[in-house]
Amino acid sequence: MNRFLSLGALELGEIEELLALARRLERFPEPSALAGRVAGLVFFDPSLRTLASMQSAMARLGGSSFVIAPGRGSWPLETRAGAVMDGAASEHVREALPVLAGYADLLAVRAFASLTDLAADLADEPMATFAALVQTPFVNLESAIDHPCQALADWRTLDELGIPRAGKLVLTWANHPKPLPLAVPAAVAEMAALRGMEVVVLRPEAYAFPEPLAARTARAAARAGGSFRESAERDEALAGAAVVYAKSWASARHYGDREAEAALRRGLGDWCVDEDWFAGAPAARFFHCLPVRRNVVVADRVLDGPRSAVVFQAHQRLWVQMAVLHRLLAGGERRGR
Ligand code: CP
């Protein structure tokens, strides 16, 4: 393995090996495993957890990292092929990423969805293009349609909390002031399906998964013997859930049309997860990838109550990313200069 682009691209056995490695690194630290190794972290978009946990993971394994935020302290970068670069971007990724790869043993990139062109976002080409520009090991830190580090951390969270493999995970759409990418919902649904869970996506009709994502989740369920379906009926969907995972995402119906999307959301203020959502699933845990908008996505009493797993969930990012970095970098040849 020298690319970590999507959980679904791995064999189920490889995912299990990464989770076992994460457990081993938590119990038996290897503070010199990546001594002398450097990770280059490129963030086209903001982060709290991903940035901090990747740097912490490298440091805890004895390595180091540098961070590039294009346009915020380093040159704005162009990503489009064939662009006439007479605008804000000073440099193209075609030069910048290979240059950075020469300074590092691994590159990791975050670049969110455009939120303007659904077909292009679903194709998720920019991240594959970035990865193809370099020979170094490469990690997707969230692309248009995937967030494999989050997905792997969520799998570990489910394991650590003792959520059964065949348990019911309800991924619910939630209200938000603005349309958000499909990356986390797509990655979470695929992860839960790969884990063999009963996956239900609860959402208003206008927020149905785009067909390619529904098909991807169904394929994952078929691989692992789980199931996947969508529902707009809250009580029916939530009944018997072991986990309620809230996330907002943009409507495929109005993708790129912010006014139409805003009009749609004005009638959906009650899609804020509250305690009464758990009447049919009293023991269910509450998940969210964070950051989360309190009292818009989820009520304070849920987030601050005993069913909330969100901070524990975020902490799992560290251990699984240590496993990914260890797998990609430990034992390989050090780069010559
Ligand atoms: N969940 C997650 O990826 O958090 P950040 O956007 O803060 O990195």
JSON list of N, CA and C in Angstrom, two decimals, residues 140-181:
[
{"chain": "A", "resi": 140, "resn": "ASN", "atom": "N", "xyz": [-5.27, 10.95, 1.21]},
{"chain": "A", "resi": 140, "resn": "ASN", "atom": "CA", "xyz": [-6.42, 11.84, 1.00]},
{"chain": "A", "resi": 140, "resn": "ASN", "atom": "C", "xyz": [-6.91, 12.33, 2.37]},
{"chain": "A", "resi": 141, "resn": "LEU", "atom": "N", "xyz": [-6.80, 13.64, 2.58]},
{"chain": "A", "resi": 141, "resn": "LEU", "atom": "CA", "xyz": [-7.24, 14.23, 3.86]},
{"chain": "A", "resi": 141, "resn": "LEU", "atom": "C", "xyz": [-8.64, 14.83, 3.76]},
{"chain": "A", "resi": 142, "resn": "GLU", "atom": "N", "xyz": [-9.35, 14.55, 2.75]},
{"chain": "A", "resi": 142, "resn": "GLU", "atom": "CA", "xyz": [-10.74, 14.87, 2.42]},
{"chain": "A", "resi": 142, "resn": "GLU", "atom": "C", "xyz": [-10.77, 15.48, 1.04]},
{"chain": "A", "resi": 143, "resn": "SER", "atom": "N", "xyz": [-11.42, 14.74, 0.16]},
{"chain": "A", "resi": 143, "resn": "SER", "atom": "CA", "xyz": [-11.60, 15.17, -1.22]},
{"chain": "A", "resi": 143, "resn": "SER", "atom": "C", "xyz": [-13.07, 15.51, -1.43]},
{"chain": "A", "resi": 144, "resn": "ALA", "atom": "N", "xyz": [-13.46, 15.68, -2.68]},
{"chain": "A", "resi": 144, "resn": "ALA", "atom": "CA", "xyz": [-14.84, 16.06, -2.98]},
{"chain": "A", "resi": 144, "resn": "ALA", "atom": "C", "xyz": [-15.83, 15.04, -2.45]},
{"chain": "A", "resi": 145, "resn": "ILE", "atom": "N", "xyz": [-15.45, 13.78, -2.46]},
{"chain": "A", "resi": 145, "resn": "ILE", "atom": "CA", "xyz": [-16.42, 12.73, -2.21]},
{"chain": "A", "resi": 145, "resn": "ILE", "atom": "C", "xyz": [-15.91, 11.67, -1.24]},
{"chain": "A", "resi": 146, "resn": "ASP", "atom": "N", "xyz": [-14.81, 11.94, -0.58]},
{"chain": "A", "resi": 146, "resn": "ASP", "atom": "CA", "xyz": [-14.28, 10.93, 0.34]},
{"chain": "A", "resi": 146, "resn": "ASP", "atom": "C", "xyz": [-13.52, 11.57, 1.49]},
{"chain": "A", "resi": 147, "resn": "HIS", "atom": "N", "xyz": [-13.50, 10.83, 2.58]},
{"chain": "A", "resi": 147, "resn": "HIS", "atom": "CA", "xyz": [-12.73, 11.26, 3.76]},
{"chain": "A", "resi": 147, "resn": "HIS", "atom": "C", "xyz": [-12.30, 9.96, 4.47]},
{"chain": "A", "resi": 148, "resn": "PRO", "atom": "N", "xyz": [-11.32, 9.26, 3.89]},
{"chain": "A", "resi": 148, "resn": "PRO", "atom": "CA", "xyz": [-11.00, 7.93, 4.41]},
{"chain": "A", "resi": 148, "resn": "PRO", "atom": "C", "xyz": [-10.44, 7.93, 5.83]},
{"chain": "A", "resi": 149, "resn": "CYS", "atom": "N", "xyz": [-9.74, 8.99, 6.23]},
{"chain": "A", "resi": 149, "resn": "CYS", "atom": "CA", "xyz": [-9.22, 9.04, 7.60]},
{"chain": "A", "resi": 149, "resn": "CYS", "atom": "C", "xyz": [-10.38, 9.12, 8.59]},
{"chain": "A", "resi": 150, "resn": "GLN", "atom": "N", "xyz": [-11.38, 9.93, 8.27]},
{"chain": "A", "resi": 150, "resn": "GLN", "atom": "CA", "xyz": [-12.56, 10.02, 9.13]},
{"chain": "A", "resi": 150, "resn": "GLN", "atom": "C", "xyz": [-13.27, 8.67, 9.18]},
{"chain": "A", "resi": 151, "resn": "ALA", "atom": "N", "xyz": [-13.42, 8.04, 8.02]},
{"chain": "A", "resi": 151, "resn": "ALA", "atom": "CA", "xyz": [-14.15, 6.76, 7.95]},
{"chain": "A", "resi": 151, "resn": "ALA", "atom": "C", "xyz": [-13.45, 5.69, 8.78]},
{"chain": "A", "resi": 152, "resn": "LEU", "atom": "N", "xyz": [-12.12, 5.63, 8.66]},
{"chain": "A", "resi": 152, "resn": "LEU", "atom": "CA", "xyz": [-11.38, 4.61, 9.43]},
{"chain": "A", "resi": 152, "resn": "LEU", "atom": "C", "xyz": [-11.48, 4.90, 10.93]},
{"chain": "A", "resi": 153, "resn": "ALA", "atom": "N", "xyz": [-11.42, 6.18, 11.30]},
{"chain": "A", "resi": 153, "resn": "ALA", "atom": "CA", "xyz": [-11.56, 6.55, 12.72]},
{"chain": "A", "resi": 153, "resn": "ALA", "atom": "C", "xyz": [-12.95, 6.19, 13.23]},
{"chain": "A", "resi": 154, "resn": "ASP", "atom": "N", "xyz": [-13.96, 6.39, 12.39]},
{"chain": "A", "resi": 154, "resn": "ASP", "atom": "CA", "xyz": [-15.33, 6.07, 12.82]},
{"chain": "A", "resi": 154, "resn": "ASP", "atom": "C", "xyz": [-15.50, 4.56, 12.99]},
{"chain": "A", "resi": 155, "resn": "TRP", "atom": "N", "xyz": [-14.87, 3.78, 12.12]},
{"chain": "A", "resi": 155, "resn": "TRP", "atom": "CA", "xyz": [-14.91, 2.31, 12.26]},
{"chain": "A", "resi": 155, "resn": "TRP", "atom": "C", "xyz": [-14.31, 1.92, 13.62]},
{"chain": "A", "resi": 156, "resn": "ARG", "atom": "N", "xyz": [-13.14, 2.51, 13.90]},
{"chain": "A", "resi": 156, "resn": "ARG", "atom": "CA", "xyz": [-12.49, 2.20, 15.19]},
{"chain": "A", "resi": 156, "resn": "ARG", "atom": "C", "xyz": [-13.37, 2.64, 16.36]},
{"chain": "A", "resi": 157, "resn": "THR", "atom": "N", "xyz": [-14.03, 3.79, 16.23]},
{"chain": "A", "resi": 157, "resn": "THR", "atom": "CA", "xyz": [-14.91, 4.27, 17.30]},
{"chain": "A", "resi": 157, "resn": "THR", "atom": "C", "xyz": [-16.03, 3.25, 17.55]},
{"chain": "A", "resi": 158, "resn": "LEU", "atom": "N", "xyz": [-16.61, 2.76, 16.47]},
{"chain": "A", "resi": 158, "resn": "LEU", "atom": "CA", "xyz": [-17.68, 1.75, 16.60]},
{"chain": "A", "resi": 158, "resn": "LEU", "atom": "C", "xyz": [-17.16, 0.52, 17.32]},
{"chain": "A", "resi": 159, "resn": "ASP", "atom": "N", "xyz": [-15.95, 0.08, 16.94]},
{"chain": "A", "resi": 159, "resn": "ASP", "atom": "CA", "xyz": [-15.35, -1.10, 17.60]},
{"chain": "A", "resi": 159, "resn": "ASP", "atom": "C", "xyz": [-15.10, -0.83, 19.08]},
{"chain": "A", "resi": 160, "resn": "GLU", "atom": "N", "xyz": [-14.49, 0.31, 19.36]},
{"chain": "A", "resi": 160, "resn": "GLU", "atom": "CA", "xyz": [-14.12, 0.62, 20.75]},
{"chain": "A", "resi": 160, "resn": "GLU", "atom": "C", "xyz": [-15.35, 0.76, 21.65]},
{"chain": "A", "resi": 161, "resn": "LEU", "atom": "N", "xyz": [-16.46, 1.22, 21.07]},
{"chain": "A", "resi": 161, "resn": "LEU", "atom": "CA", "xyz": [-17.69, 1.39, 21.86]},
{"chain": "A", "resi": 161, "resn": "LEU", "atom": "C", "xyz": [-18.51, 0.11, 21.91]},
{"chain": "A", "resi": 162, "resn": "GLY", "atom": "N", "xyz": [-18.03, -0.94, 21.25]},
{"chain": "A", "resi": 162, "resn": "GLY", "atom": "CA", "xyz": [-18.73, -2.22, 21.29]},
{"chain": "A", "resi": 162, "resn": "GLY", "atom": "C", "xyz": [-20.00, -2.25, 20.48]},
{"chain": "A", "resi": 163, "resn": "ILE", "atom": "N", "xyz": [-20.09, -1.40, 19.46]},
{"chain": "A", "resi": 163, "resn": "ILE", "atom": "CA", "xyz": [-21.28, -1.41, 18.58]},
{"chain": "A", "resi": 163, "resn": "ILE", "atom": "C", "xyz": [-21.19, -2.66, 17.70]},
{"chain": "A", "resi": 164, "resn": "PRO", "atom": "N", "xyz": [-22.20, -3.53, 17.73]},
{"chain": "A", "resi": 164, "resn": "PRO", "atom": "CA", "xyz": [-22.11, -4.78, 16.98]},
{"chain": "A", "resi": 164, "resn": "PRO", "atom": "C", "xyz": [-21.91, -4.55, 15.49]},
{"chain": "A", "resi": 165, "resn": "ARG", "atom": "N", "xyz": [-21.18, -5.50, 14.87]},
{"chain": "A", "resi": 165, "resn": "ARG", "atom": "CA", "xyz": [-20.93, -5.42, 13.42]},
{"chain": "A", "resi": 165, "resn": "ARG", "atom": "C", "xyz": [-22.24, -5.33, 12.64]},
{"chain": "A", "resi": 166, "resn": "ALA", "atom": "N", "xyz": [-23.25, -6.05, 13.10]},
{"chain": "A", "resi": 166, "resn": "ALA", "atom": "CA", "xyz": [-24.53, -6.06, 12.37]},
{"chain": "A", "resi": 166, "resn": "ALA", "atom": "C", "xyz": [-25.51, -5.02, 12.92]},
{"chain": "A", "resi": 167, "resn": "GLY", "atom": "N", "xyz": [-25.04, -4.12, 13.77]},
{"chain": "A", "resi": 167, "resn": "GLY", "atom": "CA", "xyz": [-25.92, -3.10, 14.36]},
{"chain": "A", "resi": 167, "resn": "GLY", "atom": "C", "xyz": [-26.44, -2.13, 13.31]},
{"chain": "A", "resi": 168, "resn": "LYS", "atom": "N", "xyz": [-27.43, -1.35, 13.74]},
{"chain": "A", "resi": 168, "resn": "LYS", "atom": "CA", "xyz": [-28.06, -0.39, 12.81]},
{"chain": "A", "resi": 168, "resn": "LYS", "atom": "C", "xyz": [-27.44, 0.99, 12.99]},
{"chain": "A", "resi": 169, "resn": "LEU", "atom": "N", "xyz": [-26.91, 1.54, 11.90]},
{"chain": "A", "resi": 169, "resn": "LEU", "atom": "CA", "xyz": [-26.36, 2.90, 11.91]},
{"chain": "A", "resi": 169, "resn": "LEU", "atom": "C", "xyz": [-27.24, 3.76, 11.03]},
{"chain": "A", "resi": 170, "resn": "VAL", "atom": "N", "xyz": [-27.81, 4.80, 11.64]},
{"chain": "A", "resi": 170, "resn": "VAL", "atom": "CA", "xyz": [-28.64, 5.74, 10.89]},
{"chain": "A", "resi": 170, "resn": "VAL", "atom": "C", "xyz": [-27.83, 7.00, 10.64]},
{"chain": "A", "resi": 171, "resn": "LEU", "atom": "N", "xyz": [-27.55, 7.25, 9.39]},
{"chain": "A", "resi": 171, "resn": "LEU", "atom": "CA", "xyz": [-26.87, 8.48, 8.99]},
{"chain": "A", "resi": 171, "resn": "LEU", "atom": "C", "xyz": [-27.96, 9.48, 8.64]},
{"chain": "A", "resi": 172, "resn": "THR", "atom": "N", "xyz": [-28.13, 10.49, 9.49]},
{"chain": "A", "resi": 172, "resn": "THR", "atom": "CA", "xyz": [-29.22, 11.42, 9.23]},
{"chain": "A", "resi": 172, "resn": "THR", "atom": "C", "xyz": [-28.73, 12.76, 8.70]},
{"chain": "A", "resi": 173, "resn": "TRP", "atom": "N", "xyz": [-29.41, 13.23, 7.67]},
{"chain": "A", "resi": 173, "resn": "TRP", "atom": "CA", "xyz": [-29.20, 14.61, 7.21]},
{"chain": "A", "resi": 173, "resn": "TRP", "atom": "C", "xyz": [-29.61, 15.54, 8.34]},
{"chain": "A", "resi": 174, "resn": "ALA", "atom": "N", "xyz": [-28.93, 16.66, 8.48]},
{"chain": "A", "resi": 174, "resn": "ALA", "atom": "CA", "xyz": [-29.30, 17.67, 9.47]},
{"chain": "A", "resi": 174, "resn": "ALA", "atom": "C", "xyz": [-29.24, 19.05, 8.84]},
{"chain": "A", "resi": 175, "resn": "ASN", "atom": "N", "xyz": [-29.97, 19.95, 9.44]},
{"chain": "A", "resi": 175, "resn": "ASN", "atom": "CA", "xyz": [-30.02, 21.31, 8.91]},
{"chain": "A", "resi": 175, "resn": "ASN", "atom": "C", "xyz": [-28.67, 22.00, 9.08]},
{"chain": "A", "resi": 176, "resn": "HIS", "atom": "N", "xyz": [-28.43, 23.04, 8.30]},
{"chain": "A", "resi": 176, "resn": "HIS", "atom": "CA", "xyz": [-27.17, 23.79, 8.35]},
{"chain": "A", "resi": 176, "resn": "HIS", "atom": "C", "xyz": [-27.40, 25.10, 7.61]},
{"chain": "A", "resi": 177, "resn": "PRO", "atom": "N", "xyz": [-26.68, 26.16, 7.97]},
{"chain": "A", "resi": 177, "resn": "PRO", "atom": "CA", "xyz": [-26.91, 27.42, 7.26]},
{"chain": "A", "resi": 177, "resn": "PRO", "atom": "C", "xyz": [-26.46, 27.41, 5.81]},
{"chain": "A", "resi": 178, "resn": "LYS", "atom": "N", "xyz": [-25.62, 26.45, 5.42]},
{"chain": "A", "resi": 178, "resn": "LYS", "atom": "CA", "xyz": [-25.14, 26.46, 4.03]},
{"chain": "A", "resi": 178, "resn": "LYS", "atom": "C", "xyz": [-24.97, 25.03, 3.51]},
{"chain": "A", "resi": 179, "resn": "PRO", "atom": "N", "xyz": [-25.00, 24.88, 2.20]},
{"chain": "A", "resi": 179, "resn": "PRO", "atom": "CA", "xyz": [-24.79, 23.53, 1.65]},
{"chain": "A", "resi": 179, "resn": "PRO", "atom": "C", "xyz": [-23.37, 23.05, 1.92]},
{"chain": "A", "resi": 180, "resn": "LEU", "atom": "N", "xyz": [-23.25, 21.77, 2.29]},
{"chain": "A", "resi": 180, "resn": "LEU", "atom": "CA", "xyz": [-21.95, 21.19, 2.62]},
{"chain": "A", "resi": 180, "resn": "LEU", "atom": "C", "xyz": [-21.63, 20.03, 1.69]},
{"chain": "A", "resi": 181, "resn": "PRO", "atom": "N", "xyz": [-20.34, 19.68, 1.58]},
{"chain": "A", "resi": 181, "resn": "PRO", "atom": "CA", "xyz": [-19.94, 18.58, 0.69]},
{"chain": "A", "resi": 181, "resn": "PRO", "atom": "C", "xyz": [-20.52, 17.22, 1.10]}
]
